[in-house]
Amino acid sequence: MAVQKTEAIIIRSYPLSDSSKILTFYTREFGKVRAVAKGAKRAKSKFRGNVELLNHGLLIFFEKPNRDLQNVNEFDLIDCFDQLKQDFDQTIYACYYSELVDAIESEGGANQDVFNLLIRAFKMLPCTKDIPLLARIFELCLLDKAGYMPIFSHCIVCSELLVDVAARFSDRLGGLICWNCRGQDLHSVSISSESIELLKTLQQIDMSSVSRVQASQQNHQELKMVLSSLIACQTQRQIKSLKFIENLK
Ligand SMILES: [Zn+2]
């Protein structure tokens, strides 16, 4: 049994008993780690309220190889994202980012880029006006870092370049298909040329540039439809916090 120490973000939390919690951490060095925080719900717990959802800290755990559930020894807080948690919308979106990382990343695979992306996205939330657009950039970055980057530059079937033309999006094929190839996926959905150009832009910019991008209501709807269908197709999972965000509207 080895003692491991790594930076971690709590991306999921649920009760194990009246006093303990099961936590899913996304860690810098080990990827996803599921562990029990014994006594975390007690008033005099050694964790002192640090093991809350979205918190970033230094995790020390006893690693038992081939065990699905580890034991948390310590979790020293680095950042609890106080500013973000004071705003309901920002908190919901931070939960959405966490759930997405949980759904896309498999256990046992570390990806420092994903870890850094999640921290940066949390920090960007309080200083971003168009939070849904920031979410679209986050989704594109996460898909890219996880190896699922969709193709928006050309038809995925015949390779014809798609510039300033409407096309169809196929979540099954992972990209756009031109009008001539539409029969390749009868469930593909149409997307306007403006939204395609916007997706290409969002694929290339950093999250910090989100305020420089303008998106219409139609763009917002199309981008959300395209990326959420792609994520659902890749993860084969319903993202609960996304449904929650939709129901708020
Ligand atoms: Zn084509």
mmCIF file of N, CA and C in Angstrom, residues 76-207:
data_model
loop_
_atom_site.group_PDB
_atom_site.id
_atom_site.type_symbol
_atom_site.label_atom_id
_atom_site.label_comp_id
_atom_site.label_asym_id
_atom_site.label_seq_id
_atom_site.Cartn_x
_atom_site.Cartn_y
_atom_site.Cartn_z
ATOM 1 N N ASP A 76 -5.886 18.902 1.846
ATOM 2 C CA ASP A 76 -5.580 20.278 2.262
ATOM 3 C C ASP A 76 -6.030 21.241 1.178
ATOM 4 N N LEU A 77 -6.889 22.164 1.567
ATOM 5 C CA LEU A 77 -7.521 23.062 0.604
ATOM 6 C C LEU A 77 -6.528 24.022 -0.051
ATOM 7 N N ILE A 78 -6.619 24.137 -1.382
ATOM 8 C CA ILE A 78 -5.849 25.150 -2.121
ATOM 9 C C ILE A 78 -6.794 26.282 -2.530
ATOM 10 N N ASP A 79 -7.974 25.916 -3.070
ATOM 11 C CA ASP A 79 -8.937 26.930 -3.514
ATOM 12 C C ASP A 79 -10.340 26.329 -3.443
ATOM 13 N N CYS A 80 -11.271 27.048 -2.811
ATOM 14 C CA CYS A 80 -12.653 26.538 -2.772
ATOM 15 C C CYS A 80 -13.546 27.313 -3.745
ATOM 16 N N PHE A 81 -12.953 28.177 -4.560
ATOM 17 C CA PHE A 81 -13.676 28.945 -5.590
ATOM 18 C C PHE A 81 -14.896 29.653 -4.989
ATOM 19 N N ASP A 82 -14.620 30.391 -3.934
ATOM 20 C CA ASP A 82 -15.643 31.112 -3.179
ATOM 21 C C ASP A 82 -16.494 32.035 -4.044
ATOM 22 N N GLN A 83 -15.809 32.803 -4.899
ATOM 23 C CA GLN A 83 -16.510 33.797 -5.727
ATOM 24 C C GLN A 83 -17.512 33.107 -6.649
ATOM 25 N N LEU A 84 -17.064 32.024 -7.256
ATOM 26 C CA LEU A 84 -17.918 31.244 -8.163
ATOM 27 C C LEU A 84 -19.141 30.690 -7.419
ATOM 28 N N LYS A 85 -18.904 30.166 -6.211
ATOM 29 C CA LYS A 85 -19.990 29.499 -5.480
ATOM 30 C C LYS A 85 -21.034 30.470 -4.931
ATOM 31 N N GLN A 86 -20.731 31.769 -4.984
ATOM 32 C CA GLN A 86 -21.729 32.750 -4.542
ATOM 33 C C GLN A 86 -22.767 33.028 -5.624
ATOM 34 N N ASP A 87 -22.523 32.518 -6.822
ATOM 35 C CA ASP A 87 -23.432 32.753 -7.945
ATOM 36 C C ASP A 87 -24.034 31.414 -8.385
ATOM 37 N N PHE A 88 -25.356 31.364 -8.437
ATOM 38 C CA PHE A 88 -26.032 30.097 -8.737
ATOM 39 C C PHE A 88 -25.663 29.563 -10.127
ATOM 40 N N ASP A 89 -25.759 30.430 -11.157
ATOM 41 C CA ASP A 89 -25.480 29.986 -12.535
ATOM 42 C C ASP A 89 -24.045 29.483 -12.677
ATOM 43 N N GLN A 90 -23.121 30.230 -12.098
ATOM 44 C CA GLN A 90 -21.707 29.829 -12.206
ATOM 45 C C GLN A 90 -21.477 28.479 -11.529
ATOM 46 N N THR A 91 -22.139 28.282 -10.396
ATOM 47 C CA THR A 91 -21.985 27.009 -9.673
ATOM 48 C C THR A 91 -22.523 25.851 -10.509
ATOM 49 N N ILE A 92 -23.689 26.069 -11.133
ATOM 50 C CA ILE A 92 -24.288 25.007 -11.958
ATOM 51 C C ILE A 92 -23.366 24.661 -13.130
ATOM 52 N N TYR A 93 -22.799 25.693 -13.759
ATOM 53 C CA TYR A 93 -21.899 25.426 -14.891
ATOM 54 C C TYR A 93 -20.613 24.737 -14.424
ATOM 55 N N ALA A 94 -20.109 25.105 -13.250
ATOM 56 C CA ALA A 94 -18.906 24.432 -12.727
ATOM 57 C C ALA A 94 -19.220 22.955 -12.456
ATOM 58 N N CYS A 95 -20.435 22.689 -11.959
ATOM 59 C CA CYS A 95 -20.858 21.291 -11.746
ATOM 60 C C CYS A 95 -20.951 20.571 -13.091
ATOM 61 N N TYR A 96 -21.428 21.287 -14.107
ATOM 62 C CA TYR A 96 -21.520 20.700 -15.452
ATOM 63 C C TYR A 96 -20.127 20.336 -15.975
ATOM 64 N N TYR A 97 -19.166 21.240 -15.819
ATOM 65 C CA TYR A 97 -17.789 20.950 -16.270
ATOM 66 C C TYR A 97 -17.261 19.694 -15.565
ATOM 67 N N SER A 98 -17.527 19.626 -14.250
ATOM 68 C CA SER A 98 -17.039 18.479 -13.468
ATOM 69 C C SER A 98 -17.671 17.181 -13.947
ATOM 70 N N GLU A 99 -18.981 17.249 -14.189
ATOM 71 C CA GLU A 99 -19.691 16.039 -14.623
ATOM 72 C C GLU A 99 -19.191 15.587 -15.995
ATOM 73 N N LEU A 100 -18.877 16.574 -16.834
ATOM 74 C CA LEU A 100 -18.368 16.262 -18.175
ATOM 75 C C LEU A 100 -17.002 15.568 -18.097
ATOM 76 N N VAL A 101 -16.136 16.075 -17.236
ATOM 77 C CA VAL A 101 -14.813 15.446 -17.060
ATOM 78 C C VAL A 101 -15.003 14.025 -16.531
ATOM 79 N N ASP A 102 -15.923 13.867 -15.586
ATOM 80 C CA ASP A 102 -16.196 12.543 -15.023
ATOM 81 C C ASP A 102 -16.686 11.582 -16.113
ATOM 82 N N ALA A 103 -17.532 12.107 -17.026
ATOM 83 C CA ALA A 103 -18.116 11.252 -18.067
ATOM 84 C C ALA A 103 -17.107 10.917 -19.167
ATOM 85 N N ILE A 104 -16.257 11.864 -19.522
ATOM 86 C CA ILE A 104 -15.362 11.677 -20.675
ATOM 87 C C ILE A 104 -14.067 10.963 -20.298
ATOM 88 N N GLU A 105 -13.552 11.257 -19.114
ATOM 89 C CA GLU A 105 -12.269 10.664 -18.721
ATOM 90 C C GLU A 105 -12.489 9.290 -18.080
ATOM 91 N N SER A 106 -11.673 8.333 -18.495
ATOM 92 C CA SER A 106 -11.795 7.006 -17.889
ATOM 93 C C SER A 106 -10.881 6.919 -16.666
ATOM 94 N N GLU A 107 -11.156 5.945 -15.797
ATOM 95 C CA GLU A 107 -10.339 5.823 -14.589
ATOM 96 C C GLU A 107 -8.951 5.285 -14.921
ATOM 97 N N GLY A 108 -7.970 5.761 -14.186
ATOM 98 C CA GLY A 108 -6.614 5.248 -14.359
ATOM 99 C C GLY A 108 -5.787 5.988 -15.392
ATOM 100 N N GLY A 109 -6.383 6.944 -16.105
ATOM 101 C CA GLY A 109 -5.611 7.671 -17.116
ATOM 102 C C GLY A 109 -5.436 9.122 -16.717
ATOM 103 N N ALA A 110 -4.210 9.540 -16.453
ATOM 104 C CA ALA A 110 -3.970 10.932 -16.068
ATOM 105 C C ALA A 110 -3.855 11.800 -17.306
ATOM 106 N N ASN A 111 -4.421 12.993 -17.248
ATOM 107 C CA ASN A 111 -4.310 13.936 -18.355
ATOM 108 C C ASN A 111 -4.172 15.331 -17.741
ATOM 109 N N GLN A 112 -2.920 15.786 -17.633
ATOM 110 C CA GLN A 112 -2.663 17.078 -16.982
ATOM 111 C C GLN A 112 -3.337 18.228 -17.713
ATOM 112 N N ASP A 113 -3.489 18.102 -19.033
ATOM 113 C CA ASP A 113 -4.157 19.159 -19.807
ATOM 114 C C ASP A 113 -5.611 19.308 -19.357
ATOM 115 N N VAL A 114 -6.266 18.179 -19.106
ATOM 116 C CA VAL A 114 -7.666 18.221 -18.658
ATOM 117 C C VAL A 114 -7.734 18.822 -17.252
ATOM 118 N N PHE A 115 -6.796 18.447 -16.403
ATOM 119 C CA PHE A 115 -6.751 18.997 -15.041
ATOM 120 C C PHE A 115 -6.610 20.528 -15.101
ATOM 121 N N ASN A 116 -5.649 20.991 -15.898
ATOM 122 C CA ASN A 116 -5.416 22.440 -16.014
ATOM 123 C C ASN A 116 -6.621 23.147 -16.637
ATOM 124 N N LEU A 117 -7.248 22.489 -17.610
ATOM 125 C CA LEU A 117 -8.425 23.067 -18.275
ATOM 126 C C LEU A 117 -9.560 23.292 -17.269
ATOM 127 N N LEU A 118 -9.782 22.309 -16.413
ATOM 128 C CA LEU A 118 -10.869 22.408 -15.432
ATOM 129 C C LEU A 118 -10.608 23.553 -14.444
ATOM 130 N N ILE A 119 -9.382 23.653 -13.960
ATOM 131 C CA ILE A 119 -9.031 24.743 -13.029
ATOM 132 C C ILE A 119 -9.228 26.104 -13.714
ATOM 133 N N ARG A 120 -8.760 26.212 -14.948
ATOM 134 C CA ARG A 120 -8.865 27.492 -15.668
ATOM 135 C C ARG A 120 -10.329 27.847 -15.916
ATOM 136 N N ALA A 121 -11.139 26.840 -16.272
ATOM 137 C CA ALA A 121 -12.561 27.099 -16.543
ATOM 138 C C ALA A 121 -13.261 27.601 -15.273
ATOM 139 N N PHE A 122 -12.930 27.018 -14.120
ATOM 140 C CA PHE A 122 -13.512 27.493 -12.853
ATOM 141 C C PHE A 122 -13.115 28.957 -12.613
ATOM 142 N N LYS A 123 -11.852 29.268 -12.891
ATOM 143 C CA LYS A 123 -11.367 30.630 -12.629
ATOM 144 C C LYS A 123 -11.958 31.641 -13.613
ATOM 145 N N MET A 124 -12.283 31.179 -14.820
ATOM 146 C CA MET A 124 -12.843 32.073 -15.839
ATOM 147 C C MET A 124 -14.310 32.412 -15.564
ATOM 148 N N LEU A 125 -15.030 31.513 -14.898
ATOM 149 C CA LEU A 125 -16.478 31.695 -14.734
ATOM 150 C C LEU A 125 -16.867 33.049 -14.117
ATOM 151 N N PRO A 126 -16.233 33.486 -13.009
ATOM 152 C CA PRO A 126 -16.671 34.755 -12.409
ATOM 153 C C PRO A 126 -16.379 35.979 -13.277
ATOM 154 N N CYS A 127 -15.488 35.850 -14.264
ATOM 155 C CA CYS A 127 -15.177 37.039 -15.077
ATOM 156 C C CYS A 127 -15.688 36.895 -16.512
ATOM 157 N N THR A 128 -16.709 36.068 -16.716
ATOM 158 C CA THR A 128 -17.248 35.867 -18.065
ATOM 159 C C THR A 128 -18.719 36.256 -18.115
ATOM 160 N N LYS A 129 -19.072 37.059 -19.129
ATOM 161 C CA LYS A 129 -20.467 37.484 -19.288
ATOM 162 C C LYS A 129 -21.300 36.392 -19.951
ATOM 163 N N ASP A 130 -20.772 35.863 -21.071
ATOM 164 C CA ASP A 130 -21.524 34.859 -21.832
ATOM 165 C C ASP A 130 -21.097 33.459 -21.366
ATOM 166 N N ILE A 131 -21.683 33.021 -20.261
ATOM 167 C CA ILE A 131 -21.283 31.740 -19.658
ATOM 168 C C ILE A 131 -21.598 30.547 -20.575
ATOM 169 N N PRO A 132 -22.754 30.528 -21.279
ATOM 170 C CA PRO A 132 -22.990 29.399 -22.192
ATOM 171 C C PRO A 132 -21.918 29.295 -23.289
ATOM 172 N N LEU A 133 -21.442 30.444 -23.791
ATOM 173 C CA LEU A 133 -20.407 30.398 -24.836
ATOM 174 C C LEU A 133 -19.086 29.867 -24.257
ATOM 175 N N LEU A 134 -18.787 30.251 -23.012
ATOM 176 C CA LEU A 134 -17.592 29.710 -22.344
ATOM 177 C C LEU A 134 -17.720 28.184 -22.219
ATOM 178 N N ALA A 135 -18.946 27.736 -21.935
ATOM 179 C CA ALA A 135 -19.179 26.283 -21.820
ATOM 180 C C ALA A 135 -18.902 25.581 -23.144
ATOM 181 N N ARG A 136 -19.256 26.238 -24.267
ATOM 182 C CA ARG A 136 -19.008 25.623 -25.587
ATOM 183 C C ARG A 136 -17.496 25.510 -25.835
ATOM 184 N N ILE A 137 -16.729 26.544 -25.440
ATOM 185 C CA ILE A 137 -15.266 26.475 -25.625
ATOM 186 C C ILE A 137 -14.701 25.365 -24.736
ATOM 187 N N PHE A 138 -15.218 25.288 -23.511
ATOM 188 C CA PHE A 138 -14.763 24.227 -22.596
ATOM 189 C C PHE A 138 -15.036 22.848 -23.209
ATOM 190 N N GLU A 139 -16.246 22.671 -23.758
ATOM 191 C CA GLU A 139 -16.601 21.373 -24.359
ATOM 192 C C GLU A 139 -15.649 21.027 -25.508
ATOM 193 N N LEU A 140 -15.385 22.025 -26.370
ATOM 194 C CA LEU A 140 -14.493 21.777 -27.513
ATOM 195 C C LEU A 140 -13.080 21.432 -27.044
ATOM 196 N N CYS A 141 -12.579 22.178 -26.044
ATOM 197 C CA CYS A 141 -11.225 21.903 -25.510
ATOM 198 C C CYS A 141 -11.167 20.509 -24.902
ATOM 199 N N LEU A 142 -12.202 20.172 -24.132
ATOM 200 C CA LEU A 142 -12.210 18.867 -23.462
ATOM 201 C C LEU A 142 -12.275 17.734 -24.495
ATOM 202 N N LEU A 143 -13.129 17.900 -25.510
ATOM 203 C CA LEU A 143 -13.227 16.882 -26.566
ATOM 204 C C LEU A 143 -11.878 16.720 -27.267
ATOM 205 N N ASP A 144 -11.214 17.847 -27.505
ATOM 206 C CA ASP A 144 -9.905 17.817 -28.172
ATOM 207 C C ASP A 144 -8.889 17.063 -27.314
ATOM 208 N N LYS A 145 -8.820 17.423 -26.032
ATOM 209 C CA LYS A 145 -7.812 16.817 -25.147
ATOM 210 C C LYS A 145 -8.107 15.338 -24.885
ATOM 211 N N ALA A 146 -9.383 14.962 -25.044
ATOM 212 C CA ALA A 146 -9.743 13.554 -24.848
ATOM 213 C C ALA A 146 -9.676 12.769 -26.164
ATOM 214 N N GLY A 147 -9.318 13.466 -27.257
ATOM 215 C CA GLY A 147 -9.139 12.776 -28.542
ATOM 216 C C GLY A 147 -10.397 12.639 -29.381
ATOM 217 N N TYR A 148 -11.409 13.486 -29.110
ATOM 218 C CA TYR A 148 -12.656 13.385 -29.879
ATOM 219 C C TYR A 148 -12.965 14.672 -30.643
ATOM 220 N N MET A 149 -11.963 15.416 -31.084
ATOM 221 C CA MET A 149 -12.245 16.713 -31.701
ATOM 222 C C MET A 149 -13.074 16.548 -32.977
ATOM 223 N N PRO A 150 -14.261 17.174 -33.025
ATOM 224 C CA PRO A 150 -15.079 17.055 -34.240
ATOM 225 C C PRO A 150 -14.477 17.841 -35.410
ATOM 226 N N ILE A 151 -14.838 17.450 -36.631
ATOM 227 C CA ILE A 151 -14.329 18.102 -37.846
ATOM 228 C C ILE A 151 -15.367 19.103 -38.348
ATOM 229 N N PHE A 152 -14.959 20.376 -38.436
ATOM 230 C CA PHE A 152 -15.866 21.411 -38.938
ATOM 231 C C PHE A 152 -15.354 22.066 -40.221
ATOM 232 N N SER A 153 -14.144 21.711 -40.651
ATOM 233 C CA SER A 153 -13.550 22.397 -41.799
ATOM 234 C C SER A 153 -13.981 21.788 -43.129
ATOM 235 N N HIS A 154 -14.271 20.486 -43.142
ATOM 236 C CA HIS A 154 -14.632 19.837 -44.404
ATOM 237 C C HIS A 154 -15.608 18.684 -44.153
ATOM 238 N N CYS A 155 -16.176 18.198 -45.256
ATOM 239 C CA CYS A 155 -17.124 17.077 -45.146
ATOM 240 C C CYS A 155 -16.347 15.831 -44.713
ATOM 241 N N ILE A 156 -16.863 15.177 -43.693
ATOM 242 C CA ILE A 156 -16.143 14.037 -43.126
ATOM 243 C C ILE A 156 -16.222 12.805 -44.037
ATOM 244 N N VAL A 157 -17.152 12.843 -45.012
ATOM 245 C CA VAL A 157 -17.305 11.699 -45.933
ATOM 246 C C VAL A 157 -16.462 11.904 -47.200
ATOM 247 N N CYS A 158 -16.652 13.066 -47.898
ATOM 248 C CA CYS A 158 -15.982 13.246 -49.195
ATOM 249 C C CYS A 158 -14.829 14.251 -49.135
ATOM 250 N N SER A 159 -14.580 14.854 -47.961
ATOM 251 C CA SER A 159 -13.468 15.798 -47.735
ATOM 252 C C SER A 159 -13.637 17.154 -48.419
ATOM 253 N N GLU A 160 -14.806 17.429 -48.996
ATOM 254 C CA GLU A 160 -15.007 18.744 -49.618
ATOM 255 C C GLU A 160 -14.916 19.840 -48.550
ATOM 256 N N LEU A 161 -14.155 20.892 -48.874
ATOM 257 C CA LEU A 161 -14.010 21.993 -47.915
ATOM 258 C C LEU A 161 -15.350 22.694 -47.725
ATOM 259 N N LEU A 162 -15.659 23.062 -46.492
ATOM 260 C CA LEU A 162 -16.932 23.726 -46.208
ATOM 261 C C LEU A 162 -16.640 25.138 -45.722
ATOM 262 N N VAL A 163 -16.784 26.100 -46.635
ATOM 263 C CA VAL A 163 -16.533 27.500 -46.285
ATOM 264 C C VAL A 163 -17.780 28.309 -46.623
ATOM 265 N N ASP A 164 -18.317 28.961 -45.603
ATOM 266 C CA ASP A 164 -19.514 29.803 -45.767
ATOM 267 C C ASP A 164 -20.689 29.083 -46.419
ATOM 268 N N VAL A 165 -20.845 27.817 -46.121
ATOM 269 C CA VAL A 165 -22.033 27.094 -46.596
ATOM 270 C C VAL A 165 -22.672 26.355 -45.423
ATOM 271 N N ALA A 166 -23.995 26.221 -45.486
ATOM 272 C CA ALA A 166 -24.674 25.421 -44.467
ATOM 273 C C ALA A 166 -24.337 23.951 -44.717
ATOM 274 N N ALA A 167 -24.430 23.143 -43.682
ATOM 275 C CA ALA A 167 -24.131 21.715 -43.841
ATOM 276 C C ALA A 167 -24.965 20.942 -42.830
ATOM 277 N N ARG A 168 -24.650 19.669 -42.676
ATOM 278 C CA ARG A 168 -25.347 18.877 -41.664
ATOM 279 C C ARG A 168 -24.305 18.332 -40.691
ATOM 280 N N PHE A 169 -24.724 18.158 -39.441
ATOM 281 C CA PHE A 169 -23.788 17.636 -38.446
ATOM 282 C C PHE A 169 -24.198 16.219 -38.063
ATOM 283 N N SER A 170 -23.216 15.330 -38.088
ATOM 284 C CA SER A 170 -23.465 13.942 -37.703
ATOM 285 C C SER A 170 -22.701 13.629 -36.423
ATOM 286 N N ASP A 171 -23.424 13.390 -35.325
ATOM 287 C CA ASP A 171 -22.721 13.054 -34.075
ATOM 288 C C ASP A 171 -22.083 11.669 -34.188
ATOM 289 N N ARG A 172 -22.737 10.790 -34.955
ATOM 290 C CA ARG A 172 -22.225 9.428 -35.112
ATOM 291 C C ARG A 172 -20.881 9.429 -35.854
ATOM 292 N N LEU A 173 -20.760 10.300 -36.882
ATOM 293 C CA LEU A 173 -19.520 10.358 -37.657
ATOM 294 C C LEU A 173 -18.514 11.347 -37.056
ATOM 295 N N GLY A 174 -18.984 12.202 -36.145
ATOM 296 C CA GLY A 174 -18.080 13.136 -35.457
ATOM 297 C C GLY A 174 -17.682 14.338 -36.289
ATOM 298 N N GLY A 175 -18.605 14.847 -37.109
ATOM 299 C CA GLY A 175 -18.273 16.052 -37.875
ATOM 300 C C GLY A 175 -19.367 16.438 -38.844
ATOM 301 N N LEU A 176 -19.006 17.350 -39.767
ATOM 302 C CA LEU A 176 -19.978 17.861 -40.729
ATOM 303 C C LEU A 176 -20.028 16.979 -41.966
ATOM 304 N N ILE A 177 -21.207 16.942 -42.579
ATOM 305 C CA ILE A 177 -21.321 16.281 -43.880
ATOM 306 C C ILE A 177 -21.987 17.257 -44.851
ATOM 307 N N CYS A 178 -21.510 17.252 -46.088
ATOM 308 C CA CYS A 178 -22.020 18.205 -47.079
ATOM 309 C C CYS A 178 -23.392 17.738 -47.588
ATOM 310 N N TRP A 179 -24.011 18.599 -48.370
ATOM 311 C CA TRP A 179 -25.366 18.320 -48.865
ATOM 312 C C TRP A 179 -25.389 17.020 -49.679
ATOM 313 N N ASN A 180 -24.361 16.810 -50.515
ATOM 314 C CA ASN A 180 -24.334 15.613 -51.372
ATOM 315 C C ASN A 180 -24.205 14.317 -50.570
ATOM 316 N N CYS A 181 -23.565 14.407 -49.407
ATOM 317 C CA CYS A 181 -23.304 13.190 -48.612
ATOM 318 C C CYS A 181 -24.328 12.989 -47.500
ATOM 319 N N ARG A 182 -25.406 13.775 -47.510
ATOM 320 C CA ARG A 182 -26.341 13.757 -46.371
ATOM 321 C C ARG A 182 -26.954 12.375 -46.135
ATOM 322 N N GLY A 183 -26.999 11.550 -47.183
ATOM 323 C CA GLY A 183 -27.574 10.209 -47.043
ATOM 324 C C GLY A 183 -26.731 9.292 -46.167
ATOM 325 N N GLN A 184 -25.484 9.688 -45.860
ATOM 326 C CA GLN A 184 -24.602 8.844 -45.041
ATOM 327 C C GLN A 184 -25.053 8.779 -43.584
ATOM 328 N N ASP A 185 -25.813 9.791 -43.157
ATOM 329 C CA ASP A 185 -26.373 9.741 -41.803
ATOM 330 C C ASP A 185 -27.735 10.437 -41.832
ATOM 331 N N LEU A 186 -28.777 9.643 -41.863
ATOM 332 C CA LEU A 186 -30.127 10.204 -41.979
ATOM 333 C C LEU A 186 -30.564 10.918 -40.703
ATOM 334 N N HIS A 187 -29.809 10.727 -39.622
ATOM 335 C CA HIS A 187 -30.145 11.413 -38.362
ATOM 336 C C HIS A 187 -29.342 12.697 -38.182
ATOM 337 N N SER A 188 -28.550 13.070 -39.186
ATOM 338 C CA SER A 188 -27.758 14.303 -39.063
ATOM 339 C C SER A 188 -28.704 15.505 -38.996
ATOM 340 N N VAL A 189 -28.200 16.606 -38.423
ATOM 341 C CA VAL A 189 -29.042 17.804 -38.259
ATOM 342 C C VAL A 189 -28.411 18.975 -39.012
ATOM 343 N N SER A 190 -29.264 19.871 -39.528
ATOM 344 C CA SER A 190 -28.710 20.977 -40.311
ATOM 345 C C SER A 190 -28.134 22.050 -39.389
ATOM 346 N N ILE A 191 -27.114 22.713 -39.897
ATOM 347 C CA ILE A 191 -26.450 23.773 -39.124
ATOM 348 C C ILE A 191 -26.084 24.901 -40.087
ATOM 349 N N SER A 192 -26.317 26.136 -39.642
ATOM 350 C CA SER A 192 -26.109 27.292 -40.525
ATOM 351 C C SER A 192 -24.622 27.551 -40.746
ATOM 352 N N SER A 193 -24.323 28.261 -41.850
ATOM 353 C CA SER A 193 -22.919 28.576 -42.153
ATOM 354 C C SER A 193 -22.314 29.463 -41.062
ATOM 355 N N GLU A 194 -23.128 30.384 -40.487
ATOM 356 C CA GLU A 194 -22.604 31.276 -39.433
ATOM 357 C C GLU A 194 -22.170 30.462 -38.212
ATOM 358 N N SER A 195 -22.988 29.476 -37.859
ATOM 359 C CA SER A 195 -22.640 28.666 -36.677
ATOM 360 C C SER A 195 -21.420 27.787 -36.951
ATOM 361 N N ILE A 196 -21.279 27.322 -38.209
ATOM 362 C CA ILE A 196 -20.095 26.511 -38.551
ATOM 363 C C ILE A 196 -18.832 27.366 -38.418
ATOM 364 N N GLU A 197 -18.902 28.600 -38.936
ATOM 365 C CA GLU A 197 -17.726 29.484 -38.840
ATOM 366 C C GLU A 197 -17.408 29.792 -37.375
ATOM 367 N N LEU A 198 -18.461 29.951 -36.570
ATOM 368 C CA LEU A 198 -18.260 30.229 -35.144
ATOM 369 C C LEU A 198 -17.602 29.030 -34.443
ATOM 370 N N LEU A 199 -18.034 27.833 -34.789
ATOM 371 C CA LEU A 199 -17.429 26.628 -34.196
ATOM 372 C C LEU A 199 -15.942 26.540 -34.548
ATOM 373 N N LYS A 200 -15.613 26.889 -35.807
ATOM 374 C CA LYS A 200 -14.196 26.873 -36.216
ATOM 375 C C LYS A 200 -13.394 27.872 -35.383
ATOM 376 N N THR A 201 -14.000 29.047 -35.151
ATOM 377 C CA THR A 201 -13.318 30.070 -34.340
ATOM 378 C C THR A 201 -13.119 29.571 -32.913
ATOM 379 N N LEU A 202 -14.180 29.015 -32.333
ATOM 380 C CA LEU A 202 -14.100 28.563 -30.937
ATOM 381 C C LEU A 202 -13.096 27.425 -30.760
ATOM 382 N N GLN A 203 -12.890 26.646 -31.821
ATOM 383 C CA GLN A 203 -11.905 25.558 -31.749
ATOM 384 C C GLN A 203 -10.489 26.103 -31.599
ATOM 385 N N GLN A 204 -10.304 27.350 -32.041
ATOM 386 C CA GLN A 204 -8.935 27.878 -32.096
ATOM 387 C C GLN A 204 -8.599 28.882 -31.005
ATOM 388 N N ILE A 205 -9.618 29.392 -30.311
ATOM 389 C CA ILE A 205 -9.307 30.449 -29.342
ATOM 390 C C ILE A 205 -9.168 29.889 -27.930
ATOM 391 N N ASP A 206 -8.534 30.705 -27.098
ATOM 392 C CA ASP A 206 -8.398 30.367 -25.692
ATOM 393 C C ASP A 206 -9.655 30.853 -24.955
ATOM 394 N N MET A 207 -9.966 30.226 -23.826
ATOM 395 C CA MET A 207 -11.151 30.626 -23.062
ATOM 396 C C MET A 207 -11.128 32.107 -22.682
#
